[in-house]
Coordinates of C-alpha atoms and ligand atoms in Angstrom, one line a residue:
M602 CA 116.5 81.1 -5.2
T603 CA 114.7 84.3 -4.4
L604 CA 115.9 85.9 -1.2
S605 CA 115.3 89.5 -2.1
E606 CA 113.2 92.0 -0.2
A607 CA 109.8 91.0 -1.5
T608 CA 106.9 93.3 -1.9
H609 CA 103.9 91.0 -2.0
P610 CA 100.8 92.0 0.0
N611 CA 101.6 89.2 2.3
H612 CA 104.5 91.3 3.5
D613 CA 102.2 94.2 4.4
L614 CA 100.0 91.9 6.4
A615 CA 103.1 90.4 8.0
R616 CA 104.3 93.8 9.0
Q617 CA 100.9 94.7 10.4
L618 CA 100.7 91.5 12.4
R619 CA 104.2 92.0 13.8
D620 CA 103.2 95.4 15.1
S621 CA 99.7 94.5 16.2
R622 CA 99.9 90.9 17.4
L623 CA 103.5 90.0 18.1
S624 CA 105.1 93.2 19.5
G625 CA 103.3 92.7 22.9
G626 CA 104.6 89.1 23.2
L627 CA 102.7 85.9 23.7
R628 CA 101.1 84.9 27.0
H629 CA 99.5 81.8 28.4
F630 CA 95.7 81.3 28.3
I631 CA 94.5 79.8 31.5
G632 CA 91.0 79.5 32.8
G633 CA 89.8 82.1 30.2
Q634 CA 92.5 84.7 31.1
W635 CA 95.6 85.8 29.2
V636 CA 98.4 85.6 31.8
E637 CA 102.1 86.0 32.1
A638 CA 104.2 83.1 33.4
Q639 CA 104.0 83.0 37.3
S640 CA 107.8 83.2 37.4
G641 CA 107.8 86.2 35.1
R642 CA 110.3 84.5 32.8
T643 CA 110.1 84.7 29.0
F644 CA 111.9 83.3 26.0
D645 CA 112.3 84.4 22.4
A646 CA 111.1 82.7 19.2
H647 CA 112.9 83.6 16.0
S648 CA 112.2 84.2 12.4
P649 CA 113.6 81.4 10.2
T650 CA 114.4 83.8 7.4
D651 CA 117.1 85.6 9.4
N652 CA 117.0 84.2 12.9
T653 CA 116.2 87.6 14.4
R654 CA 113.7 87.8 17.3
L655 CA 110.1 87.4 16.1
V656 CA 108.3 87.4 19.4
T657 CA 108.8 87.1 23.2
V658 CA 106.9 84.3 24.8
A659 CA 105.9 83.6 28.4
E660 CA 108.0 80.7 29.7
G661 CA 105.7 78.3 31.5
D662 CA 106.9 75.9 34.2
A663 CA 105.3 73.5 36.7
A664 CA 103.4 76.3 38.5
D665 CA 101.7 77.5 35.3
I666 CA 100.9 73.9 34.3
D667 CA 99.4 73.3 37.7
R668 CA 97.2 76.3 37.3
A669 CA 96.1 75.2 33.8
A670 CA 95.5 71.6 34.9
R671 CA 93.3 72.8 37.8
A672 CA 91.4 75.1 35.4
A673 CA 90.9 72.2 33.0
H674 CA 89.8 69.9 35.9
D675 CA 87.2 72.4 37.1
A676 CA 85.9 73.1 33.7
F677 CA 85.6 69.4 33.0
Q678 CA 82.9 69.1 35.6
T679 CA 80.5 71.2 33.5
W680 CA 81.9 70.6 29.9
K681 CA 81.3 66.9 30.2
E682 CA 77.6 67.6 30.8
V683 CA 77.2 70.0 27.9
S684 CA 75.1 68.2 25.2
G685 CA 76.7 66.9 22.1
A686 CA 74.4 69.2 20.1
E687 CA 75.8 72.3 21.9
R688 CA 79.4 71.1 21.5
R689 CA 78.7 70.6 17.8
K690 CA 77.5 74.3 17.5
I691 CA 80.6 75.6 19.3
L692 CA 83.0 73.5 17.2
H693 CA 81.4 74.7 14.0
R694 CA 81.7 78.3 15.2
I695 CA 85.4 77.6 15.7
A696 CA 85.7 76.3 12.2
D697 CA 83.9 79.4 10.8
L698 CA 86.3 81.7 12.6
I699 CA 89.4 79.7 11.4
E700 CA 88.1 80.0 7.8
Q701 CA 87.5 83.8 8.2
R702 CA 91.0 84.2 9.5
A703 CA 92.8 81.7 7.3
Q704 CA 95.0 84.3 5.6
E705 CA 96.1 85.7 8.9
I706 CA 96.8 82.2 10.3
A707 CA 98.7 81.3 7.1
V708 CA 100.9 84.4 7.2
L709 CA 101.7 84.0 10.9
E710 CA 102.5 80.3 10.4
S711 CA 104.9 81.1 7.6
M712 CA 106.6 83.8 9.6
D713 CA 107.0 81.5 12.6
T714 CA 107.9 78.2 10.9
G715 CA 109.4 79.1 7.6
Q716 CA 106.8 77.0 5.7
A717 CA 105.9 78.3 2.3
I718 CA 102.7 80.4 2.3
R719 CA 101.3 78.4 -0.7
F720 CA 100.9 75.4 1.6
M721 CA 99.9 77.2 4.8
K722 CA 96.6 78.6 3.6
S723 CA 95.5 75.0 2.9
A724 CA 96.8 73.9 6.2
A725 CA 94.7 76.6 7.9
T726 CA 91.5 75.5 6.1
R727 CA 92.3 71.9 6.8
G728 CA 92.3 72.9 10.5
A729 CA 88.8 74.3 10.1
E730 CA 87.8 71.0 8.4
N731 CA 89.1 69.0 11.4
F732 CA 86.8 71.1 13.7
R733 CA 83.8 70.6 11.4
F734 CA 84.4 66.9 11.1
Y735 CA 84.5 66.4 14.8
A736 CA 81.7 68.9 15.4
D737 CA 79.4 66.6 13.5
R738 CA 80.5 63.6 15.5
A739 CA 80.1 65.2 18.9
P740 CA 76.4 64.2 19.3
S741 CA 77.2 60.5 18.7
A742 CA 80.6 60.4 20.5
Q743 CA 79.2 58.6 23.5
D744 CA 77.3 56.0 21.5
G745 CA 78.1 52.4 22.3
Q746 CA 76.9 48.9 21.6
S747 CA 74.1 46.7 22.8
L748 CA 75.5 43.3 23.8
P749 CA 72.6 41.2 25.1
A750 CA 73.3 38.0 27.1
P751 CA 70.9 35.4 28.7
G752 CA 69.1 37.2 31.5
F753 CA 70.9 40.5 30.9
I754 CA 70.9 43.6 28.9
N755 CA 74.5 44.7 28.4
Y756 CA 75.1 48.1 26.9
T757 CA 78.3 50.1 26.4
L758 CA 78.7 53.8 26.4
R759 CA 81.7 56.1 26.1
Q760 CA 82.5 58.9 28.5
P761 CA 85.2 61.5 28.2
I762 CA 88.4 60.6 30.0
G763 CA 88.8 64.0 31.6
P764 CA 91.4 66.8 31.2
V765 CA 94.0 65.9 28.6
G766 CA 97.4 67.3 27.7
V767 CA 98.2 68.0 24.1
I768 CA 101.9 68.5 23.2
T769 CA 102.6 69.5 19.6
P770 CA 105.7 69.9 17.4
W771 CA 107.0 72.9 15.4
N772 CA 106.6 71.7 11.8
T773 CA 103.0 72.6 10.9
P774 CA 101.7 73.5 14.4
F775 CA 98.3 75.0 13.6
M776 CA 97.0 72.1 11.6
L777 CA 98.5 69.5 13.9
S778 CA 97.0 71.1 17.0
T779 CA 93.5 71.0 15.5
W780 CA 93.9 67.2 14.9
K781 CA 94.2 66.7 18.6
I782 CA 92.1 69.5 20.1
A783 CA 89.0 69.1 17.9
P784 CA 88.3 65.4 18.8
A785 CA 89.2 66.0 22.5
L786 CA 86.6 68.8 22.7
A787 CA 84.0 66.9 20.7
A788 CA 84.5 63.9 23.1
G789 CA 83.8 66.2 26.1
C790 CA 87.4 66.4 27.4
T791 CA 89.1 69.6 28.5
V792 CA 92.6 70.5 27.3
V793 CA 95.9 71.9 28.3
H794 CA 98.0 72.6 25.2
K795 CA 101.8 72.9 25.2
P796 CA 102.9 74.0 21.8
A797 CA 106.5 73.7 20.5
E798 CA 108.9 76.5 21.7
W799 CA 110.3 77.0 18.2
S800 CA 106.9 78.0 16.7
P801 CA 104.4 79.1 19.4
V802 CA 102.5 81.8 17.5
T803 CA 99.5 80.2 15.9
A804 CA 98.6 78.3 19.1
T805 CA 97.8 81.7 20.5
L806 CA 95.5 82.5 17.6
L807 CA 93.7 79.2 18.0
A808 CA 93.1 79.9 21.7
E809 CA 91.8 83.3 20.8
I810 CA 89.5 81.9 18.2
M811 CA 88.1 79.2 20.5
D812 CA 87.4 81.8 23.2
E813 CA 85.6 84.0 20.7
A814 CA 83.6 81.1 19.5
G815 CA 82.1 80.7 23.0
L816 CA 84.1 77.8 24.4
P817 CA 83.5 78.0 28.1
K818 CA 86.4 79.3 30.2
G819 CA 88.9 76.6 31.3
V820 CA 87.9 74.1 28.6
H821 CA 90.9 75.0 26.6
N822 CA 94.1 76.2 28.2
L823 CA 97.4 77.1 26.6
V824 CA 100.8 77.1 28.4
H825 CA 103.9 78.0 26.4
G826 CA 107.4 76.8 27.3
F827 CA 110.1 74.3 26.8
G828 CA 109.7 70.5 26.7
E829 CA 111.8 69.8 29.8
G830 CA 109.9 72.5 31.7
A831 CA 106.2 72.9 30.9
G832 CA 106.0 69.8 28.7
K833 CA 107.5 67.5 31.4
A834 CA 105.3 69.0 34.1
L835 CA 102.2 68.4 32.0
T836 CA 103.0 64.7 31.5
E837 CA 103.5 64.3 35.2
H838 CA 100.5 66.2 36.5
P839 CA 98.0 64.0 38.4
L840 CA 94.9 65.8 37.2
I841 CA 95.8 65.2 33.5
Q842 CA 94.4 61.8 32.4
A843 CA 96.1 61.4 29.1
I844 CA 98.8 62.8 26.8
A845 CA 98.3 63.2 23.1
F846 CA 101.8 63.8 21.7
V847 CA 103.2 64.6 18.3
G848 CA 106.9 64.8 18.0
E849 CA 110.2 62.8 18.0
T850 CA 110.5 59.2 18.9
T851 CA 113.0 59.8 21.7
T852 CA 110.7 62.5 23.2
G853 CA 107.9 59.8 23.2
S854 CA 110.1 57.5 25.3
H855 CA 110.7 60.4 27.8
I856 CA 107.0 61.0 28.0
M857 CA 106.2 57.4 28.6
R858 CA 108.7 57.4 31.5
Q859 CA 107.5 60.7 32.9
G860 CA 103.9 59.6 32.8
A861 CA 104.5 56.2 34.4
D862 CA 103.9 57.3 38.0
T863 CA 100.5 58.7 37.2
L864 CA 99.7 55.9 34.7
K865 CA 99.1 58.3 31.8
R866 CA 97.2 57.0 28.8
V867 CA 99.4 58.0 25.8
H868 CA 98.9 58.5 22.2
F869 CA 102.1 59.0 20.2
E870 CA 102.5 60.3 16.6
L871 CA 106.3 60.0 16.2
G872 CA 109.0 60.1 13.5
G873 CA 109.2 58.3 10.2
K874 CA 111.7 57.2 7.5
N875 CA 108.9 56.4 5.0
P876 CA 109.7 54.4 1.9
V877 CA 108.2 55.2 -1.5
V878 CA 108.7 52.1 -3.7
V879 CA 108.7 52.5 -7.5
F880 CA 108.4 49.4 -9.7
D881 CA 109.4 49.6 -13.3
D882 CA 105.7 48.9 -14.5
A883 CA 104.4 52.0 -12.7
D884 CA 103.1 55.2 -14.3
L885 CA 106.5 56.9 -13.9
D886 CA 105.4 60.4 -14.7
K887 CA 102.8 60.3 -11.9
A888 CA 105.2 58.5 -9.6
L889 CA 107.8 61.3 -10.2
D890 CA 105.3 64.0 -9.3
A891 CA 104.4 62.2 -6.1
V892 CA 108.0 61.4 -5.1
V893 CA 109.1 65.0 -5.6
F894 CA 106.0 66.4 -3.8
M895 CA 106.2 64.1 -0.8
I896 CA 109.8 65.0 0.1
Y897 CA 110.2 68.6 -1.0
S898 CA 106.8 70.0 0.0
L899 CA 106.5 71.5 3.5
N900 CA 110.3 71.9 3.6
G901 CA 110.5 68.1 4.0
E902 CA 109.5 68.8 7.6
R903 CA 106.7 66.4 7.4
C904 CA 106.3 63.2 9.3
T905 CA 104.8 61.4 6.3
S906 CA 107.4 62.6 3.9
S907 CA 108.7 59.8 1.7
S908 CA 112.4 60.3 2.5
R909 CA 113.6 57.0 1.1
V910 CA 112.9 56.2 -2.5
L911 CA 113.4 52.6 -3.5
I912 CA 113.6 52.3 -7.3
Q913 CA 113.8 49.1 -9.4
E914 CA 117.2 48.7 -11.0
G915 CA 116.3 49.0 -14.7
I916 CA 114.8 52.5 -14.2
Y917 CA 117.0 53.7 -11.3
D918 CA 119.4 55.9 -13.3
E919 CA 116.8 57.6 -15.4
F920 CA 114.3 58.1 -12.6
T921 CA 116.9 59.5 -10.2
A922 CA 118.1 61.9 -13.0
R923 CA 114.6 63.1 -13.3
I924 CA 114.2 63.7 -9.6
A925 CA 117.5 65.6 -9.5
E926 CA 116.4 67.8 -12.4
R927 CA 113.1 68.6 -10.6
A928 CA 115.0 69.2 -7.3
R929 CA 117.3 71.8 -9.0
N930 CA 114.3 73.6 -10.3
I931 CA 112.4 74.0 -7.1
R932 CA 112.0 77.6 -5.9
V933 CA 113.7 78.1 -2.5
G934 CA 113.1 81.5 -1.0
D935 CA 111.0 83.8 1.1
P936 CA 108.2 81.8 2.7
L937 CA 105.8 84.7 2.2
D938 CA 106.3 84.8 -1.5
P939 CA 103.4 82.8 -3.1
E940 CA 105.8 81.5 -5.7
T941 CA 108.1 79.9 -3.1
E942 CA 108.1 76.1 -2.9
I943 CA 110.6 75.7 -0.1
G944 CA 111.2 78.2 2.7
P945 CA 113.9 78.3 5.4
L946 CA 114.1 75.5 8.0
V947 CA 112.6 76.3 11.3
H948 CA 115.6 76.9 13.6
P949 CA 119.4 77.0 13.3
R950 CA 119.7 73.9 15.4
H951 CA 117.5 71.9 13.0
F952 CA 119.3 73.6 10.1
D953 CA 122.7 72.4 11.4
K954 CA 121.3 68.9 11.8
V955 CA 120.1 68.8 8.2
L956 CA 123.4 70.2 6.9
S957 CA 125.3 67.6 8.9
Y958 CA 123.8 64.8 6.7
F959 CA 125.5 66.3 3.6
D960 CA 128.8 65.4 5.2
T961 CA 127.5 62.1 6.4
A962 CA 126.3 61.1 2.9
Q963 CA 129.8 61.8 1.5
Q964 CA 131.5 59.9 4.4
E965 CA 129.2 57.0 3.8
G966 CA 130.1 56.9 0.1
A967 CA 126.8 58.1 -1.3
T968 CA 126.6 60.6 -4.2
I969 CA 125.0 64.1 -3.8
A970 CA 123.1 64.1 -7.1
A971 CA 121.4 67.4 -6.4
G972 CA 121.6 70.1 -3.7
G973 CA 123.7 69.3 -0.6
K974 CA 124.4 73.0 0.2
R975 CA 123.1 75.8 2.3
L976 CA 121.7 78.7 0.4
G977 CA 122.3 82.4 1.1
E978 CA 124.2 84.0 4.0
A979 CA 121.4 84.6 6.4
G980 CA 118.5 82.3 7.4
N981 CA 118.1 78.6 7.4
Y982 CA 117.9 77.9 3.6
V983 CA 119.0 74.6 2.2
S984 CA 118.9 73.4 -1.4
P985 CA 116.6 70.5 -2.2
T986 CA 118.9 67.5 -2.0
L987 CA 119.0 64.0 -3.5
F988 CA 121.5 61.3 -2.4
T989 CA 122.0 58.5 -4.9
G990 CA 124.1 55.3 -4.7
A991 CA 122.9 54.8 -1.1
R992 CA 122.6 51.5 0.8
N993 CA 119.9 50.9 3.3
E994 CA 122.3 50.5 6.2
M995 CA 123.6 54.0 5.8
K996 CA 122.6 56.7 8.3
I997 CA 121.1 58.7 5.4
A998 CA 118.7 55.8 4.8
Q999 CA 118.0 55.0 8.5
E1000 CA 117.7 58.3 10.3
E1001 CA 114.9 60.8 10.0
I1002 CA 116.5 64.0 8.6
F1003 CA 113.3 66.0 8.5
G1004 CA 114.3 68.3 5.7
P1005 CA 114.1 68.5 1.9
V1006 CA 116.5 65.6 1.6
L1007 CA 115.8 62.3 -0.3
T1008 CA 117.8 59.1 -0.3
A1009 CA 117.5 56.9 -3.4
I1010 CA 118.3 53.1 -3.2
P1011 CA 118.0 50.6 -6.0
F1012 CA 116.3 47.2 -5.7
S1013 CA 116.1 44.1 -8.0
D1014 CA 112.8 42.5 -7.2
E1015 CA 109.7 42.6 -5.0
A1016 CA 111.2 40.5 -2.2
E1017 CA 114.2 42.8 -2.0
A1018 CA 112.1 45.9 -2.1
L1019 CA 109.9 44.7 0.8
A1020 CA 112.9 43.7 2.8
L1021 CA 114.5 47.1 2.3
A1022 CA 111.3 49.0 2.9
N1023 CA 110.8 47.2 6.3
D1024 CA 114.4 47.4 7.4
V1025 CA 114.1 50.6 9.5
R1026 CA 113.0 51.2 13.1
Y1027 CA 110.1 53.4 11.9
G1028 CA 106.8 52.4 10.4
L1029 CA 104.6 55.4 9.8
A1030 CA 103.6 55.5 6.1
G1031 CA 104.6 53.7 2.9
Y1032 CA 103.9 54.6 -0.7
L1033 CA 103.9 52.1 -3.6
W1034 CA 103.9 52.6 -7.3
T1035 CA 103.0 49.7 -9.5
N1036 CA 100.3 48.7 -12.1
D1037 CA 100.4 45.1 -11.0
L1038 CA 97.2 44.7 -9.0
T1039 CA 98.1 41.5 -7.2
R1040 CA 101.5 42.8 -6.3
A1041 CA 100.1 46.0 -5.0
H1042 CA 97.9 44.2 -2.5
R1043 CA 100.5 41.7 -1.5
F1044 CA 103.2 44.4 -1.0
A1045 CA 100.9 46.8 0.8
Q1046 CA 99.9 44.0 3.3
G1047 CA 103.6 43.1 3.9
L1048 CA 104.7 46.7 4.5
Q1049 CA 105.4 47.5 8.1
A1050 CA 103.5 50.8 8.3
G1051 CA 100.4 52.2 9.8
M1052 CA 99.3 53.8 6.5
V1053 CA 100.0 52.7 2.9
W1054 CA 99.1 54.7 -0.3
V1055 CA 99.1 52.8 -3.6
N1056 CA 99.8 54.9 -6.6
S1057 CA 99.3 58.1 -4.7
E1058 CA 101.0 60.6 -2.4
N1059 CA 99.5 61.2 1.0
V1060 CA 95.9 62.1 0.4
R1061 CA 94.1 61.7 3.6
H1062 CA 90.4 61.0 4.2
L1063 CA 89.4 62.2 7.7
P1064 CA 87.5 59.1 8.8
T1065 CA 90.5 56.8 8.2
P1066 CA 93.0 55.9 10.9
F1067 CA 96.2 57.9 11.0
G1068 CA 99.3 56.6 12.9
G1069 CA 102.3 54.4 12.9
V1070 CA 103.8 51.1 14.0
K1071 CA 107.2 50.3 15.4
N1072 CA 109.0 53.5 16.5
S1073 CA 106.5 55.7 14.7
G1074 CA 103.8 55.7 17.3
I1075 CA 101.2 54.2 19.5
G1076 CA 97.5 54.7 18.7
R1077 CA 95.5 56.2 15.9
D1078 CA 94.0 59.6 15.1
G1079 CA 91.1 60.2 12.8
G1080 CA 87.4 59.2 12.6
D1081 CA 86.1 57.3 15.5
Y1082 CA 89.7 56.1 16.4
S1083 CA 90.3 59.5 18.2
F1084 CA 87.3 58.9 20.5
E1085 CA 88.8 55.6 21.6
F1086 CA 91.7 57.6 23.0
Y1087 CA 89.8 60.5 24.5
M1088 CA 87.0 58.4 26.0
E1089 CA 86.5 55.5 28.4
T1090 CA 84.2 52.7 27.3
K1091 CA 81.9 51.6 30.1
N1092 CA 79.8 48.5 30.2
I1093 CA 76.5 48.5 32.0
A1094 CA 74.9 45.1 32.7
V1095 CA 71.3 45.1 33.8
S1096 CA 69.7 41.9 35.0
L1097 CA 66.2 41.0 33.7
G1098 CA 65.6 39.4 37.1
T1099 CA 65.7 35.9 35.8
H1100 CA 69.2 34.7 36.7
K1101 CA 70.1 32.8 39.8
T1102 CA 72.8 34.1 42.2
A1103 CA 75.0 31.4 43.8
R1104 CA 74.1 31.4 47.5
L1105 CA 76.9 31.4 50.1
G1106 CA 76.4 30.8 53.8
V1107 CA 73.4 28.5 53.5
G1108 CA 75.2 25.3 54.5
K1109 CA 76.0 23.5 51.4
A1110 CA 78.8 24.2 48.9
P1111 CA 77.3 26.4 46.2
T1112 CA 77.9 25.9 42.5
I1113 CA 78.7 28.9 40.4
T1114 CA 78.2 29.5 36.8
K1115 CA 81.2 30.0 34.5
E1116 CA 80.0 33.6 33.9
E1117 CA 80.2 34.2 37.7
A1118 CA 83.7 32.8 37.7
D1119 CA 85.3 35.8 36.0
A1120 CA 87.3 37.7 38.6
Ligands
NAD69 P1 110.1 67.2 19.7 O1 109.8 65.8 20.2 O2 111.4 67.7 19.9 O3 109.1 68.2 20.4 C1 107.7 68.1 20.3 C2 107.0 68.7 21.5 O4 107.4 68.0 22.7 C3 107.4 70.1 21.7 O5 106.3 70.9 22.2 C4 108.4 70.0 22.9 O6 108.5 71.2 23.7 C5 107.8 68.8 23.7 N1 108.8 68.1 24.5 C6 110.1 68.0 24.3 N2 110.6 67.2 25.4 C7 109.6 66.9 26.2 C8 109.5 66.2 27.4 N3 110.6 65.7 28.0 N4 108.3 66.1 28.0 C9 107.2 66.7 27.4 N5 107.3 67.4 26.3 C10 108.4 67.5 25.7 O7 109.7 67.2 18.2 P2 109.8 68.3 17.1 O8 111.3 68.4 16.8 O9 109.1 69.5 17.6 O10 109.0 67.8 15.9 C11 109.6 67.0 14.9 C12 109.2 65.5 15.1 O11 107.8 65.4 15.1 C13 109.7 64.7 13.9 O12 110.3 63.5 14.5 C14 108.4 64.3 13.2 O13 108.5 63.1 12.5 C15 107.4 64.3 14.3 N6 106.1 64.4 13.8 C16 105.3 63.3 13.7 C17 104.0 63.4 13.2 C18 103.1 62.2 13.1 O14 101.9 62.3 12.9 N7 103.7 61.0 13.3 C19 103.5 64.6 12.7 C20 104.4 65.7 12.7 C21 105.7 65.6 13.3

């Protein structure tokens, strides 16, 4: 592990950014203005490297949310009328600016979340790509279908649902925010964004970039604060038509309850305990690379991480030994050092949660084959960890740890592997390694997951649906699927003037057609 005072140019930029951007604190962005919380209250966000204060942040509450929701409501009246071609231009400008400032975004994201800089630059450029992808779809977002019927032309069109709330988590906040905000804007919705309190920094940068790109005032609003304050108020606000939420499963339940009175439409991207299943006929070198990457990259703080590896009995010992060896070699250290593979976990509370599973594993009778320790005296550093000898009913196999911690479980045959893979409350992603073509299809179709990768780690194509089943979510992001959430589908039926209307009040009982019988 390298925890020394580093001297990379990233540190010079980090120091400059601390002085220029963070020292004055973070404010809300409402109706095109940077404003303090109406209450005047603030909270601090901390650096995961040593848990000292990184920045002071305006603490939003119901009053700030109300102001932002009204701004979004007012702006919606004009934004929904802006042509798709114009929305396209603005969204491309946003993508251009994100690309220009990718290094700054990456450094701030690393400082705020503890994610290694080597991954954050790509996360920033992926954010730009999300804007480009939806920019190009803005002109056709409203397109519908033609559904002719006898005597009628039916056609559908899609219209933006209105102002929406976007609530995001702390793990890779910039990229995740662009997933939600780009399609919402392309659809013609306006947005109130409530980022996570543990990593609020890059949401500010995104708001600044969108403003600079010419997004009209009030179309995007940002309110910082805690989940139970600003977050809850957003989910309850009557002017907000829908909530796009990424976060924990239990928070999803709260939001569903909070949104019940105003009948909020919800889209949930929640937790996971994703299996990666390795059969003995697989390309084991490639499988090893993918297994190691999908749990130890992004600090293991990644919803699609493959945190349970199911390995066929005959190769279990050797394969787990190879994972353990790789885990021990992973470079843990300063997130701004380009050589670092794992940085510190985001917050002491999350750090304690992850550490607690090291005790749980031992109490449950599993073996800590690698890691299982905190690293260093200061900051939230943990060693990449592998638990072996685990059974699927153990907590370490059932609960989302959300850190660089992998649980390995043996299986004997395909039927057992599928039963184990599906025996969790989650169902976000599944990964499968085999060279048997028919088994690959059979198994993939039987896996209870929203997304399955065969002989691959998570390599996502933007038009494809992203989301989970069971406790991992409701709804899909990506491609046209996002527009189904941010837009209402309307059917317009136009008579060709040839159909007969049943006549009431003319003395004899009318007959009606079965088409007229629909209530
Ligand atoms: P979290 O649920 O604690 O917080 C997420 C956001 O919700 C934060 O902005 C928080 O302030 C807000 N919030 C909390 N309580 C709220 C309430 N009552 N009403 C409204 N908002 C509230 O999640 P987290 O710890 O920030 O993120 C980690 C979780 O996110 C993990 O479970 C992870 O799997 C999940 N995640 C899922 C995906 C996915 O695509 N499925 C992607 C990334 C992260």
